[in-house]
Steps between C-alpha positions, in 0.01 A plus 500: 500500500750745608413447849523122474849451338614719818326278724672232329836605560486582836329168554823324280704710774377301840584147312909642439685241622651533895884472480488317862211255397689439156839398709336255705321327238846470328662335814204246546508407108904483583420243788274308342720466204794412693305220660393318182813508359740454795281174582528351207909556493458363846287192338768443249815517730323252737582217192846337629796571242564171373862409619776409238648228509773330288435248215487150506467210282357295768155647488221292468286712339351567148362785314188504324416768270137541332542700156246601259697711198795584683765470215619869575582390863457173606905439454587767685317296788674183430839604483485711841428189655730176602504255196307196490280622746254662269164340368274732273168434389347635181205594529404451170677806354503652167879614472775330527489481889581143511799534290654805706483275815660229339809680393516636870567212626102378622314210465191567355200361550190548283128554722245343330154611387393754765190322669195753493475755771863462624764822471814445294744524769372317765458212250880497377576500878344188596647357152863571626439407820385202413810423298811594752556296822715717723419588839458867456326692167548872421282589265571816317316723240698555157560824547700498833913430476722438766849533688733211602369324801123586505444150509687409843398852642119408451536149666743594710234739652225263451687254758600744730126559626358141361313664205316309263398805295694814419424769282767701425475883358754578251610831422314674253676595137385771274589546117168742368466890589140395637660242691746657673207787637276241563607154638676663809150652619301224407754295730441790763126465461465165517663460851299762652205262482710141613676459784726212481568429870137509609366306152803291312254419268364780354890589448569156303637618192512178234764662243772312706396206758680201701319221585578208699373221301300303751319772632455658126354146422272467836291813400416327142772783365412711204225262410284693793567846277478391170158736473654796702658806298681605828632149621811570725199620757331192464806297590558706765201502699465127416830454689436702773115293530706168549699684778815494280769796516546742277735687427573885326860672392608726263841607336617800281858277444429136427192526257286741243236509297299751301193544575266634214623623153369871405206623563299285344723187748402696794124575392460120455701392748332737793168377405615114508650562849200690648315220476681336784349743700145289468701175698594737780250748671359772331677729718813453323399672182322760668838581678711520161183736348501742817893477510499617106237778597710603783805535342266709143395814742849528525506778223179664565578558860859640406273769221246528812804605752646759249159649395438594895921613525658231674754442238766379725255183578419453214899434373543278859174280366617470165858400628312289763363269179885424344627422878226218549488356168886520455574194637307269233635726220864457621709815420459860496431531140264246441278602796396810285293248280278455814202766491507409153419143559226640815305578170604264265353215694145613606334426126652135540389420847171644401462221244636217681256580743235555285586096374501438807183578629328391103657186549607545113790233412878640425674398237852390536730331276289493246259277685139618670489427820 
């Protein structure tokens, strides 16, 4: 027995880990993390910033705004926007959604029954649009508010390159402590799997579109959704099928909107979103999964490098995490949430894909879709 515990050691002595081997396993982790992340920063900056331009009463354009129990917020929506311009439908809400609007300043508009098999908001869409006659419709979720002059900006850019779709990404507000570690890399995540220049569609983000009627109307609008959960991508690559162009922007001045609420907002809310993944190729979701795994070994290859003595790499690969994912967070202090969020994030993108793949309905808005 004696005689075998020695053996054992020296035999634990020949697997001791090479300093030299160690470091260049660090650098190649350090590479391959730095091309993840730097290419979906470059996929994000590649999105046009939406250009400002000044307000106008001349613009023939309305606002529609599907809302399902959106008392809390839905006048904050109305009021940032031009009045009389603003159409909301309730879709048949509990609260006292319908009221709120009305004291912003909206029309409101009732949806009726919701036929069987058709999604909430794609069904209060086609109700609005159905009901306002201007030449250009921005529709806009409940929980985004804007700046003076959104309006003109959108159709200004719009005409510039003869769009009859464009999906505008607002910048992204956070109120929760889970929100403010998470949304940032989720954002970060998602554009390491889309590229907007090479695929406009997959990028077609529905919380804030403007549509030029006739070609909105040509497609069959959001009639040909009404039994998607993720239907900005179905508009999208219906537009692009009937050769019509598309358009992407974003701002961080002229519009906002929160994205999930808690932890519980972001579980739900991840898993809806995933499923646009199964309109696009599979690829894409494999991307954001290997991304997220990437960016996990960060910590066990910084232990790793200080357990075979290469402490200094291990402090230049921990820095090298806050330098990439920086940007998304915004300032120095806030970018110290990010390993936490690395973490945070894996157990929900392990369900959403999980309901994914099991084809298991999500339930949203109190409805089962």
């Amino acid at each position: 027995m004696r005689q075998l515990l020695f053996s054992a050691f020296d035999n634990s002595r020949t697997w001791s880990i090479d300093p030299e081997t160690s470091l260049w396993i660090g650098a190649l982790y350090a590479l391959l993390l730095m091309f993840v992340l730097v290419r979906a920063r470059k996929n994000f900056l590649s999105l046009p910033e939406l250009a400002s331009c000044p307000p106008s009463p001349h613009s023939d354009c309305m606002v529609v705004i599907p809302a399902r129990d959106e008392a809390a917020i839905i006048g904050r929506a109305v009021r940032s926007l031009p009045a009389d311009t603003v159409l909301v439908v309730d879709d048949n809400s509990s609260d006292a959604t319908a009221k709120e609007a009305e004291e912003a300043g909206a029309g409101v508009l009732r949806a009726p029954k919701l036929p069987r098999g058709a999604v909430g908001k794609q069904h209060a869409c086609m109700i609005g649009a159905k009901a306002v006659q201007s030449r250009w419709i921005l529709f806009a979720d409940a929980d985004t508010w804007f700046e003076d002059g959104l309006i003109e900006s959108a159709i200004h850019a719009a005409q510039a390159d003869n769009l009859a779709f464009l999906s505008i990404h607002l910048h992204f507000e956070s109120e929760s402590i889970a929100e403010h570690i998470i949304t940032p890399y989720a954002h970060a995540l998602f554009f390491s799997a889309v590229n907007p220049r090479k695929n406009p569609d997959e990028a077609f983000d529905g919380r804030c579109i403007l549509v030029r009627r006739d070609a909105y109307e040509f497609i069959g609008g959001h009639a040909v959704s009404l039994s998607y959960l993720v239907d900005d991508v179905k508009l999208a690559s219906l537009a692009q099928r009937h050769r019509m162009r598309l358009g992407l922007a974003r701002t961080s001045e002229l519009g906002h909107a929160r994205l999930h609420y808690g932890f519980s907002g972001l579980w739900s809310g991840i898993e809806r979103n995933a499923h646009r993944f199964t309109l696009l190729r599979a690829t894409q979701g494999a991307a954001v999964l290997l991304t997220a795994l990437v960016a996990a070994l960060w910590l066990p290859m910084i232990i790793y490098l200080l357990i075979s003595g290469q402490s200094i790499a291990a402090a230049v690969l921990g820095v090298l995490l806050l330098v990439l994912l920086g940007p998304w967070y915004g300032s120095f202090l806030t970018v110290f949430l990010a390993p936490f969020a690395v973490y945070a994030i894996l157990p929900i993108l392990i369900n959403a894909t999980l309901r994914v793949l099991g084809t298991v309905s999500v339930e949203w808005k109190g409805r089962r879709i």
